[in-house]
PDB file of C-alpha atoms in Angstrom:
ATOM      1  CA  UNK L 236       6.044  49.494  33.363  1.00 57.00           C
ATOM      2  CA  UNK L 237       4.017  51.692  36.328  1.00 68.00           C
ATOM      3  CA  UNK L 238       0.807  51.268  36.226  1.00 85.00           C
ATOM      4  CA  UNK L 239      -1.010  54.509  35.710  1.00 90.00           C
ATOM      5  CA  UNK L 240      -4.433  54.898  37.178  1.00 94.00           C
ATOM      6  CA  UNK L 241      -6.975  57.658  36.077  1.00 94.00           C
ATOM      7  CA  UNK L 242      -5.291  60.548  38.241  1.00 94.00           C
ATOM      8  CA  UNK L 243      -1.743  60.194  36.692  1.00 95.00           C
ATOM      9  CA  UNK L 244      -3.349  60.306  33.243  1.00 94.00           C
ATOM     10  CA  UNK L 245      -5.129  63.590  34.182  1.00 94.00           C
ATOM     11  CA  UNK L 246      -2.074  64.978  35.735  1.00 95.00           C
ATOM     12  CA  UNK L 247      -0.385  63.630  32.123  1.00 93.00           C
ATOM     13  CA  UNK L 248      -2.626  65.087  30.313  1.00 91.00           C
ATOM     14  CA  UNK L 249      -2.691  68.640  32.059  1.00 92.00           C
ATOM     15  CA  UNK L 250       0.826  68.884  32.060  1.00 92.00           C
ATOM     16  CA  UNK L 251       1.354  67.765  28.558  1.00 87.00           C
ATOM     17  CA  UNK L 252      -0.563  71.121  28.143  1.00 84.00           C
ATOM     18  CA  UNK L 253       0.902  72.889  30.513  1.00 89.00           C
ATOM     19  CA  UNK L 254       3.996  71.666  32.226  1.00 90.00           C
ATOM     20  CA  UNK L 255       4.032  75.014  34.342  1.00 92.00           C
ATOM     21  CA  UNK L 256       1.634  73.645  36.198  1.00 93.00           C
ATOM     22  CA  UNK L 257       2.206  74.008  39.984  1.00 93.00           C
ATOM     23  CA  UNK L 258       1.137  71.056  42.519  1.00 92.00           C
ATOM     24  CA  UNK L 259      -1.297  73.021  44.103  1.00 94.00           C
ATOM     25  CA  UNK L 260      -2.746  74.150  40.738  1.00 95.00           C
ATOM     26  CA  UNK L 261      -2.725  70.294  39.392  1.00 94.00           C
ATOM     27  CA  UNK L 262      -4.307  69.411  42.903  1.00 94.00           C
ATOM     28  CA  UNK L 263      -6.956  71.613  41.794  1.00 95.00           C
ATOM     29  CA  UNK L 264      -7.940  70.593  38.667  1.00 95.00           C
ATOM     30  CA  UNK L 265      -7.202  66.487  39.203  1.00 95.00           C
ATOM     31  CA  UNK L 266      -9.100  66.316  42.504  1.00 95.00           C
ATOM     32  CA  UNK L 267      -6.168  65.037  45.019  1.00 95.00           C
ATOM     33  CA  UNK L 268      -4.087  67.140  47.567  1.00 95.00           C
ATOM     34  CA  UNK L 269      -1.057  68.972  46.834  1.00 94.00           C
ATOM     35  CA  UNK L 270       0.982  66.434  48.354  1.00 95.00           C
ATOM     36  CA  UNK L 271      -0.239  63.216  46.734  1.00 95.00           C
ATOM     37  CA  UNK L 272      -0.267  65.500  42.962  1.00 94.00           C
ATOM     38  CA  UNK L 273       3.635  66.195  43.766  1.00 95.00           C
ATOM     39  CA  UNK L 274       4.420  62.527  44.975  1.00 95.00           C
ATOM     40  CA  UNK L 275       2.648  61.191  42.033  1.00 94.00           C
ATOM     41  CA  UNK L 276       4.199  63.395  39.640  1.00 95.00           C
ATOM     42  CA  UNK L 277       7.716  62.907  40.821  1.00 94.00           C
ATOM     43  CA  UNK L 278       6.487  58.873  40.797  1.00 94.00           C
ATOM     44  CA  UNK L 279       5.882  59.444  36.885  1.00 94.00           C
ATOM     45  CA  UNK L 280       8.994  61.306  36.409  1.00 94.00           C
ATOM     46  CA  UNK L 281      11.103  58.776  37.579  1.00 94.00           C
ATOM     47  CA  UNK L 282       9.237  55.713  35.919  1.00 94.00           C
ATOM     48  CA  UNK L 283      10.004  57.676  32.726  1.00 93.00           C
ATOM     49  CA  UNK L 284       6.631  58.788  31.625  1.00 93.00           C
ATOM     50  CA  UNK L 285       7.432  62.579  31.778  1.00 94.00           C
ATOM     51  CA  UNK L 286      10.481  62.550  29.636  1.00 91.00           C
ATOM     52  CA  UNK L 287      10.987  66.359  30.362  1.00 90.00           C
ATOM     53  CA  UNK L 288       9.804  70.187  30.605  1.00 89.00           C
ATOM     54  CA  UNK L 289      10.566  72.430  28.129  1.00 84.00           C
ATOM     55  CA  UNK L 290       9.495  75.857  26.486  1.00 84.00           C
ATOM     56  CA  UNK L 291       8.212  75.539  22.815  1.00 82.00           C
ATOM     57  CA  UNK L 292      10.068  78.419  21.325  1.00 84.00           C
ATOM     58  CA  UNK L 293       8.886  79.620  17.563  1.00 84.00           C
ATOM     59  CA  UNK L 294      11.327  78.527  15.373  1.00 85.00           C
ATOM     60  CA  UNK L 295      11.405  82.063  13.709  1.00 86.00           C
ATOM     61  CA  UNK L 296      12.171  83.232  16.965  1.00 90.00           C
ATOM     62  CA  UNK L 297      15.573  81.226  17.243  1.00 90.00           C
ATOM     63  CA  UNK L 298      16.306  81.883  12.966  1.00 90.00           C
ATOM     64  CA  UNK L 299      15.274  78.877  12.002  1.00 91.00           C
ATOM     65  CA  UNK L 300      12.136  79.470  10.047  1.00 90.00           C
ATOM     66  CA  UNK L 301      12.302  77.339   7.076  1.00 95.00           C
ATOM     67  CA  UNK L 302      11.452  73.692   7.799  1.00 95.00           C
ATOM     68  CA  UNK L 303      11.959  70.785   5.852  1.00 96.00           C
ATOM     69  CA  UNK L 304      10.673  66.856   5.744  1.00 97.00           C
ATOM     70  CA  UNK L 305      13.103  64.573   4.676  1.00 97.00           C
ATOM     71  CA  UNK L 306      12.170  61.060   3.832  1.00 96.00           C
ATOM     72  CA  UNK L 307      15.457  58.657   3.721  1.00 96.00           C
ATOM     73  CA  UNK L 308      15.608  55.474   2.481  1.00 95.00           C
ATOM     74  CA  UNK L 309      18.572  53.387   3.689  1.00 95.00           C
ATOM     75  CA  UNK L 310      21.204  51.120   0.974  1.00 93.00           C
ATOM     76  CA  UNK L 311      20.359  48.183   3.281  1.00 91.00           C
ATOM     77  CA  UNK L 312      19.506  47.567   7.269  1.00 92.00           C
ATOM     78  CA  UNK L 313      22.827  46.244   8.523  1.00 93.00           C
ATOM     79  CA  UNK L 314      23.803  47.313  11.915  1.00 93.00           C
ATOM     80  CA  UNK L 315      26.716  48.801  10.640  1.00 90.00           C
ATOM     81  CA  UNK L 316      24.538  50.988   8.355  1.00 91.00           C
ATOM     82  CA  UNK L 317      21.814  51.790  10.591  1.00 93.00           C
ATOM     83  CA  UNK L 318      24.313  52.908  13.657  1.00 92.00           C
ATOM     84  CA  UNK L 319      26.075  55.154  11.413  1.00 90.00           C
ATOM     85  CA  UNK L 320      22.941  56.615  10.025  1.00 92.00           C
ATOM     86  CA  UNK L 321      21.838  57.133  13.935  1.00 93.00           C
ATOM     87  CA  UNK L 322      25.528  58.980  14.775  1.00 91.00           C
ATOM     88  CA  UNK L 323      25.125  61.185  11.848  1.00 91.00           C
ATOM     89  CA  UNK L 324      21.686  62.072  12.856  1.00 92.00           C
ATOM     90  CA  UNK L 325      22.806  62.617  16.406  1.00 93.00           C
ATOM     91  CA  UNK L 326      25.311  65.201  15.280  1.00 91.00           C
ATOM     92  CA  UNK L 327      23.297  67.816  12.776  1.00 92.00           C
ATOM     93  CA  UNK L 328      21.293  70.117  14.593  1.00 93.00           C
ATOM     94  CA  UNK L 329      19.460  71.173  12.152  1.00 95.00           C
ATOM     95  CA  UNK L 330      17.711  67.906  12.550  1.00 95.00           C
ATOM     96  CA  UNK L 331      14.827  68.126  14.912  1.00 94.00           C
ATOM     97  CA  UNK L 332      12.986  64.798  14.932  1.00 95.00           C
ATOM     98  CA  UNK L 333      13.742  61.557  13.431  1.00 97.00           C
ATOM     99  CA  UNK L 334      11.177  58.506  12.766  1.00 98.00           C
ATOM    100  CA  UNK L 335      11.528  55.320  11.775  1.00 97.00           C
ATOM    101  CA  UNK L 336       8.943  54.468   9.406  1.00 97.00           C
ATOM    102  CA  UNK L 337       7.093  51.851   7.544  1.00 96.00           C
ATOM    103  CA  UNK L 338       6.278  52.574   3.199  1.00 94.00           C
ATOM    104  CA  UNK L 339       8.369  53.791   0.962  1.00 93.00           C
ATOM    105  CA  UNK L 340      11.208  55.384   3.271  1.00 96.00           C
ATOM    106  CA  UNK L 341      13.207  54.404   5.829  1.00 97.00           C
ATOM    107  CA  UNK L 342      13.147  57.181   7.817  1.00 97.00           C
ATOM    108  CA  UNK L 343      11.088  60.343   8.288  1.00 97.00           C
ATOM    109  CA  UNK L 344      13.358  63.508   9.424  1.00 97.00           C
ATOM    110  CA  UNK L 345      11.818  66.868  10.387  1.00 97.00           C
ATOM    111  CA  UNK L 346      14.430  69.788   9.822  1.00 96.00           C
ATOM    112  CA  UNK L 347      14.998  73.649  10.944  1.00 96.00           C
ATOM    113  CA  UNK L 348      16.926  75.975   9.203  1.00 97.00           C
ATOM    114  CA  UNK L 349      17.254  79.377   8.244  1.00 96.00           C
ATOM    115  CA  UNK L 350      17.686  79.227   4.471  1.00 95.00           C
ATOM    116  CA  UNK L 351      16.926  77.093   1.859  1.00 95.00           C
ATOM    117  CA  UNK L 352      20.768  77.138   0.846  1.00 96.00           C
ATOM    118  CA  UNK L 353      21.359  75.523   4.754  1.00 96.00           C
ATOM    119  CA  UNK L 354      17.850  72.942   3.974  1.00 96.00           C
ATOM    120  CA  UNK L 355      20.048  72.230   0.271  1.00 94.00           C
ATOM    121  CA  UNK L 356      23.566  71.895   2.328  1.00 94.00           C
ATOM    122  CA  UNK L 357      21.816  69.498   4.589  1.00 93.00           C
ATOM    123  CA  UNK L 358      20.412  67.698   1.572  1.00 93.00           C
ATOM    124  CA  UNK L 359      23.562  66.616   0.314  1.00 91.00           C
ATOM    125  CA  UNK L 360      25.627  65.728   3.154  1.00 88.00           C
ATOM    126  CA  UNK L 361      22.765  63.253   3.948  1.00 86.00           C
ATOM    127  CA  UNK L 362      23.132  62.506   0.161  1.00 84.00           C
ATOM    128  CA  UNK L 363      26.754  62.669  -0.969  1.00 80.00           C
ATOM    129  CA  UNK L 364      28.488  62.622   2.874  1.00 74.00           C
ATOM    130  CA  UNK L 365      26.940  59.493   4.194  1.00 78.00           C
ATOM    131  CA  UNK L 366      27.197  56.115   2.048  1.00 82.00           C
ATOM    132  CA  UNK L 367      24.326  54.328   4.137  1.00 88.00           C
ATOM    133  CA  UNK L 368      21.813  56.988   2.111  1.00 91.00           C
ATOM    134  CA  UNK L 369      20.298  55.446  -1.084  1.00 92.00           C
ATOM    135  CA  UNK L 370      17.721  58.262  -1.694  1.00 92.00           C
ATOM    136  CA  UNK L 371      15.726  61.470  -0.089  1.00 94.00           C
ATOM    137  CA  UNK L 372      12.893  62.889  -1.023  1.00 95.00           C
ATOM    138  CA  UNK L 373      12.191  66.450   0.293  1.00 96.00           C
ATOM    139  CA  UNK L 374       9.537  68.806   1.086  1.00 97.00           C
ATOM    140  CA  UNK L 375       9.690  72.391   2.703  1.00 96.00           C
ATOM    141  CA  UNK L 376       6.944  73.336   4.719  1.00 95.00           C
ATOM    142  CA  UNK L 377       4.573  76.019   3.622  1.00 95.00           C
ATOM    143  CA  UNK L 378       2.320  76.693   7.086  1.00 92.00           C
ATOM    144  CA  UNK L 379       2.452  74.747  10.592  1.00 90.00           C
ATOM    145  CA  UNK L 380      -1.487  74.164  10.486  1.00 92.00           C
ATOM    146  CA  UNK L 381      -1.006  72.188  13.613  1.00 90.00           C
ATOM    147  CA  UNK L 382       2.041  71.111  15.486  1.00 86.00           C
ATOM    148  CA  UNK L 383       2.068  69.447  19.217  1.00 80.00           C
ATOM    149  CA  UNK L 384      -1.654  68.600  19.415  1.00 80.00           C
ATOM    150  CA  UNK L 385      -2.235  72.925  18.602  1.00 81.00           C
ATOM    151  CA  UNK L 386      -3.615  74.289  15.956  1.00 87.00           C
ATOM    152  CA  UNK L 387      -1.320  77.137  14.768  1.00 81.00           C
ATOM    153  CA  UNK L 388      -3.751  79.131  12.736  1.00 72.00           C
ATOM    154  CA  UNK L 389      -3.952  82.775  13.771  1.00 66.00           C
ATOM    155  CA  UNK L 390      -7.859  82.337  15.120  1.00 60.00           C
ATOM    156  CA  UNK L 391      -6.983  79.326  17.033  1.00 54.00           C
ATOM    157  CA  UNK L 392      -3.757  80.893  18.519  1.00 53.00           C
ATOM    158  CA  UNK L 393      -5.382  83.687  20.932  1.00 51.00           C
ATOM    159  CA  UNK L 394      -7.290  80.857  22.077  1.00 53.00           C
ATOM    160  CA  UNK L 395      -4.635  78.575  23.548  1.00 49.00           C
ATOM    161  CA  UNK L 396      -4.429  78.656  27.243  1.00 48.00           C
ATOM    162  CA  UNK L 397      -0.766  78.386  28.502  1.00 41.00           C
TER     163      UNK L 397
END
């Protein structure tokens, strides 16, 4: 792992909040020249400390306004069972995030779907269509309060500077 200093940390923090910052804008905010910021950004990208740049789009905008959280417990933890589960997860477009966890569940899955019927079909696929899944517990998200470190409530959204 590449050592990062205070300048790198400041660059990472600023880019995490706004990935569209130019090297010139970064240089002003960090206190380095634009060329130094450019070299540091490239170095951070090559070291895989910056994993990518993307637009965060509202799920409702793309017709996926229903968010579900699914706890999954596997039947066993053999390599074949785990690999099979990981392949299934990779093939499901509705599955947004997957975390291997401690506690009662082996995995916590975040899904984005258009409707309750789609969520039900996905759960059926997880349980009936996959032999390595022993148990699922599903919660439907009623409101996104804070996401990606940003408060999603109306009074906070107008304060977010992009």
